Amino acid sequence: MKRPTIADIAREAGVSKGAVSYALNDRPGVSEDTRARILAIADRLGFRASAAARALAGAPAKVVGLALRRPASTLGVEPFFMELVSGLEAELSTRSYALLLQMVPDDDPAAEIEVYRQWWIEGRVDGVLLCDVRADDPRVPAVAEMGLPAVVVGPPTEGELLPSLWSDDAVSVTEAVEHLAGLGHRRIARVAGIPELAHTGARSRAFAENCERLGINEAPPVWTDYTGEAGAQATRDLLHTRPRPTAIVYDNDIMAIAGLATAQELGFAVPAELSIVAWDDSPVCGLVHPPLTALTRDIVAYGENAARLLLAVIAGDEVASRLDEPAHLVARASTAPPPPVTDNKD
């Protein structure tokens, strides 16, 4: 089947190709009656303008871009990003926008900036979302300088060159540490994510402050790449230290689940000998044995709010950074009072 063209529409409508272009791109230059007739013919013929043609005509791409600087293999096992994308799609689809997702090398910020530059030059996107923001992140000033509409999904950056959607991780950390301290824990460790990430830094500061406030012996954080393998190795190392922690807080659910399996493999009973808290709840957290105490929030709604904020920026509205609902603790069976201080289990 031959794809219908602007020339086909113009021939049937008895107008010039320029008039068809004006009508299809909702630009002045044709009467409302002619515009309606052209649109009806285009619909009947099944005409769809190519992205390149729309860009040349100055029409919106109706596409939002999301580039993630991480291995593609990790995306399918990272519930946070799957739920975030679900929320983005739920909101964008109601506005007839599409989501363009691209993975870029996780050690090359310049490659990600180049992706944004090409998207913007080629008219492939109307705006982008920036995730995994780091301290002094070079992407933020680069995207701002391009004039590309953008929203940071994470803590506000220095100078606030771009609006942000973020949640106060200090609130969540406080709930987790106070929960464990209330059970009697005084040796708490944290298996953290990538140290350069802005939200990791916020969590680390809050964790240290709360431990000091509550008189808790805080073990140095163990830095990881969020993978299950890293979570398992960190757990193994922590459980071989002396004195060993009686509770571990993990920066994501995948590492917490891997940590649970590792602790049980080493012969530690959870929660009788080790309490576990996961950050970012997921259905799997409630299915393992014992079910994991977790910091939970509506990540789908978080994605929807990020999409709304970006669409407002694209529309030219005056947009300020927005504080979203923080994660709150849901206590399950993986946390309990610590074992007696005389425990010397190897």
XYZ file of C-alpha atoms in Angstrom:
346
model
C 0.000 0.000 0.000
C 1.370 3.385 -0.996
C 1.623 5.876 1.849
C -0.582 8.935 1.218
C 1.334 12.181 0.791
C 0.638 15.889 1.105
C 0.386 15.972 -2.700
C -2.422 13.379 -2.592
C -4.352 15.450 -0.068
C -3.795 18.659 -2.036
C -4.992 17.034 -5.272
C -8.185 15.718 -3.682
C -8.888 18.957 -1.802
C -8.122 21.141 -4.823
C -5.620 23.276 -2.920
C -1.851 23.814 -2.917
C 0.571 21.651 -0.931
C 1.399 24.750 1.134
C -2.238 25.076 2.186
C -2.239 21.427 3.246
C 0.911 21.993 5.308
C -0.662 25.008 7.017
C -3.769 23.004 7.869
C -1.968 19.911 9.117
C 0.389 21.925 11.321
C -2.376 24.175 12.688
C -0.790 27.306 11.276
C -2.520 30.402 9.836
C -2.856 30.737 6.075
C -6.091 28.869 5.326
C -9.728 29.441 6.254
C -11.318 27.303 8.959
C -13.610 25.654 6.392
C -10.633 24.715 4.202
C -8.671 23.520 7.214
C -11.547 21.270 8.312
C -11.922 19.857 4.779
C -8.172 19.133 4.493
C -8.077 17.438 7.909
C -11.084 15.288 7.014
C -9.430 14.164 3.745
C -6.131 13.475 5.554
C -7.945 11.364 8.120
C -9.851 9.415 5.480
C -6.655 8.706 3.518
C -4.833 7.643 6.679
C -2.178 10.330 6.331
C 0.486 10.548 9.076
C 3.266 13.100 8.800
C 6.789 11.742 9.311
C 8.788 13.052 12.251
C 11.303 14.635 9.881
C 8.589 16.408 7.928
C 6.945 17.701 11.095
C 10.293 18.989 12.339
C 10.939 20.827 9.053
C 7.488 22.383 9.299
C 8.202 23.541 12.853
C 5.472 21.350 14.330
C 5.831 19.779 17.796
C 7.296 16.296 17.775
C 4.834 15.204 20.501
C 7.676 13.150 21.979
C 9.471 13.314 25.344
C 13.001 11.914 25.627
C 14.526 9.872 28.449
C 18.190 8.836 28.192
C 19.521 6.548 30.924
C 23.255 6.246 31.513
C 23.416 2.637 32.655
C 23.769 -0.827 31.100
C 20.644 -1.871 29.187
C 20.754 -5.245 30.953
C 19.941 -3.631 34.309
C 16.730 -1.937 33.203
C 14.551 -5.041 33.272
C 15.523 -5.879 36.855
C 15.212 -2.336 38.231
C 11.590 -1.983 39.450
C 12.008 1.742 40.130
C 12.616 2.641 36.488
C 9.950 0.240 35.221
C 7.365 1.920 37.470
C 8.673 5.398 36.617
C 8.305 4.669 32.883
C 4.815 3.299 33.545
C 3.831 6.571 35.203
C 5.373 8.655 32.420
C 3.497 6.680 29.765
C 0.216 6.892 31.687
C 0.324 10.697 31.692
C 1.940 11.260 28.274
C -0.566 9.017 26.504
C -3.455 11.197 27.689
C -1.793 14.130 25.850
C -0.978 12.082 22.713
C 2.746 12.256 23.544
C 5.169 9.359 23.084
C 8.201 8.468 25.205
C 11.573 8.008 23.482
C 13.896 5.882 25.643
C 17.593 5.445 24.899
C 20.388 3.814 26.895
C 23.843 5.401 26.780
C 27.247 4.238 28.135
C 27.218 4.525 31.926
C 30.728 5.999 32.067
C 30.300 8.695 29.426
C 28.254 11.820 30.299
C 29.384 13.454 27.055
C 27.597 10.706 25.097
C 24.352 11.474 26.911
C 24.699 15.203 26.237
C 25.275 14.421 22.555
C 22.066 12.370 22.503
C 20.131 15.390 23.778
C 21.831 17.657 21.273
C 20.934 15.420 18.316
C 17.361 14.947 19.518
C 16.929 18.727 19.776
C 18.656 19.623 16.495
C 16.673 16.990 14.586
C 13.382 18.009 16.196
C 12.813 14.490 17.527
C 11.729 15.568 21.018
C 9.971 18.529 22.589
C 11.628 18.046 25.982
C 13.634 15.632 28.120
C 13.813 14.230 31.630
C 17.200 14.019 33.390
C 17.623 11.142 35.878
C 20.454 9.982 38.125
C 21.660 13.540 38.669
C 25.151 13.890 40.121
C 26.871 16.677 42.022
C 28.115 19.308 39.528
C 26.332 17.374 36.778
C 27.561 18.654 33.372
C 24.276 17.653 31.709
C 22.272 20.337 33.507
C 24.111 23.451 32.201
C 24.531 21.798 28.773
C 20.800 21.142 28.370
C 19.913 24.577 29.763
C 22.294 26.230 27.275
C 20.662 24.337 24.387
C 17.296 25.801 25.324
C 15.893 22.272 25.385
C 12.874 22.076 27.745
C 13.857 19.745 30.580
C 12.988 18.611 34.089
C 15.377 17.015 36.567
C 13.951 13.926 38.266
C 15.922 14.283 41.478
C 17.121 16.899 43.979
C 17.445 20.512 42.749
C 20.843 21.238 41.237
C 23.102 24.154 42.072
C 21.713 27.376 40.615
C 18.476 25.568 39.693
C 19.035 26.051 35.975
C 16.275 23.488 35.408
C 13.153 22.732 37.467
C 13.240 19.533 39.522
C 10.773 16.972 40.807
C 12.156 15.381 43.951
C 11.291 13.787 47.262
C 12.927 14.505 50.616
C 14.990 11.379 51.265
C 15.959 12.697 54.711
C 12.372 12.118 55.857
C 12.531 8.494 54.699
C 15.957 7.855 56.231
C 14.726 9.238 59.549
C 11.759 6.852 59.567
C 13.975 3.842 58.815
C 16.624 4.632 61.435
C 14.057 5.541 64.103
C 12.180 2.283 63.418
C 15.345 0.212 63.924
C 16.457 2.256 66.952
C 13.010 1.810 68.497
C 13.458 -1.955 68.217
C 16.738 -1.647 70.111
C 19.324 -1.767 67.307
C 22.579 0.071 67.963
C 24.742 -1.330 65.140
C 23.212 -0.430 61.788
C 24.917 -0.662 58.384
C 23.863 0.724 55.028
C 24.422 -0.816 51.614
C 24.344 2.327 49.495
C 24.164 3.049 45.787
C 26.497 5.044 43.568
C 28.189 7.682 45.789
C 28.317 10.370 43.076
C 24.519 10.501 42.726
C 22.895 13.518 44.376
C 20.180 11.486 46.107
C 22.790 9.045 47.456
C 24.587 11.980 49.050
C 21.354 13.249 50.612
C 20.637 9.803 52.062
C 24.182 9.461 53.409
C 24.053 12.803 55.210
C 20.658 12.041 56.738
C 21.743 8.547 57.789
C 24.862 9.835 59.560
C 22.944 12.652 61.286
C 20.218 10.322 62.553
C 22.677 7.716 63.779
C 24.584 10.373 65.718
C 21.351 11.800 67.148
C 20.132 8.392 68.325
C 23.456 7.111 69.620
C 23.791 4.407 66.967
C 27.110 2.900 65.944
C 26.994 3.588 62.208
C 29.181 1.363 60.067
C 30.800 3.077 57.041
C 28.459 2.808 54.019
C 29.229 0.120 51.453
C 29.072 1.643 47.965
C 27.555 -0.432 45.150
C 26.115 -0.204 41.639
C 22.595 -1.218 42.793
C 22.869 -4.748 41.376
C 21.883 -7.910 43.201
C 25.432 -9.213 42.915
C 26.792 -6.120 44.634
C 24.135 -6.341 47.346
C 24.983 -9.980 48.018
C 28.731 -9.289 48.245
C 28.216 -6.290 50.521
C 26.046 -8.402 52.840
C 28.632 -11.166 52.945
C 31.371 -8.681 53.846
C 29.290 -6.958 56.535
C 28.300 -10.212 58.216
C 31.973 -11.172 58.517
C 32.945 -7.942 60.300
C 33.314 -7.687 64.092
C 31.234 -6.404 65.691
C 28.779 -7.275 62.962
C 25.711 -5.078 62.317
C 22.374 -6.231 63.691
C 20.476 -4.384 60.947
C 21.179 -3.394 57.337
C 19.405 -0.737 55.253
C 19.697 -1.264 51.483
C 19.375 1.531 48.920
C 17.109 -0.518 46.642
C 14.892 -3.576 46.772
C 17.030 -5.728 44.466
C 20.027 -5.496 46.812
C 17.839 -6.093 49.867
C 16.390 -9.265 48.360
C 19.879 -10.460 47.430
C 21.052 -9.555 50.938
C 18.247 -11.584 52.495
C 19.181 -14.647 50.436
C 22.866 -14.230 51.301
C 22.208 -13.872 55.040
C 20.069 -17.017 55.027
C 22.692 -18.866 53.010
C 25.292 -17.963 55.658
C 23.004 -19.293 58.366
C 21.699 -16.017 59.802
C 18.025 -15.986 60.753
C 16.101 -12.930 59.578
C 14.907 -11.086 61.629
C 16.046 -12.956 64.787
C 19.737 -12.336 64.058
C 19.619 -9.677 61.356
C 16.984 -7.067 60.471
C 16.665 -5.859 56.884
C 15.086 -2.693 55.428
C 14.692 -2.133 51.674
C 14.438 1.235 49.957
C 11.712 1.480 47.274
C 9.148 -1.187 47.918
C 8.158 -3.608 45.146
C 5.756 -6.569 44.883
C 8.676 -8.967 45.353
C 9.434 -7.448 48.773
C 6.120 -8.804 49.993
C 6.598 -12.228 48.423
C 9.958 -13.264 49.882
C 10.248 -14.954 53.279
C 10.171 -13.124 55.515
C 8.446 -10.192 53.758
C 10.747 -7.175 53.754
C 10.195 -4.005 55.739
C 10.483 -1.302 53.087
C 10.382 2.405 52.343
C 7.509 2.697 49.912
C 6.042 5.406 47.709
C 3.860 5.613 44.631
C 6.531 5.628 41.918
C 3.919 5.474 39.132
C 2.397 8.704 40.467
C 5.920 10.145 40.692
C 6.350 9.446 36.956
C 2.973 11.005 36.185
C 3.933 14.150 38.104
C 7.283 14.346 36.288
C 5.502 14.130 32.936
C 3.025 16.880 33.918
C 5.844 19.147 35.031
C 7.761 18.645 31.784
C 4.676 19.206 29.629
C 4.123 22.495 31.476
C 7.731 23.513 30.680
C 7.192 22.553 27.022
C 4.020 24.672 26.955
C 6.054 27.689 28.095
C 4.508 27.911 31.566
C 6.417 29.380 34.491
C 7.476 26.258 36.378
C 9.172 25.917 39.777
C 10.778 22.858 41.329
C 8.280 20.627 43.098
C 8.695 18.548 46.245
C 6.909 15.205 45.852
C 5.685 12.807 48.556
C 8.603 11.040 50.316
C 8.857 7.301 50.807
C 7.361 6.092 54.095
C 8.244 2.999 56.081
C 6.017 -0.086 55.903
C 7.022 -2.485 58.672
C 6.908 -6.174 57.766
C 8.456 -9.334 59.165
C 12.122 -8.651 58.286
C 12.698 -6.314 61.246
C 12.621 -7.249 64.953
C 14.612 -6.529 68.138
C 18.324 -7.404 67.809
C 19.861 -10.579 69.223
C 21.546 -10.476 72.655
C 24.838 -8.612 72.702
C 26.605 -11.848 73.640
C 25.946 -13.254 70.123
C 29.291 -14.333 68.626
C 28.038 -16.257 65.612
C 30.620 -16.745 62.841
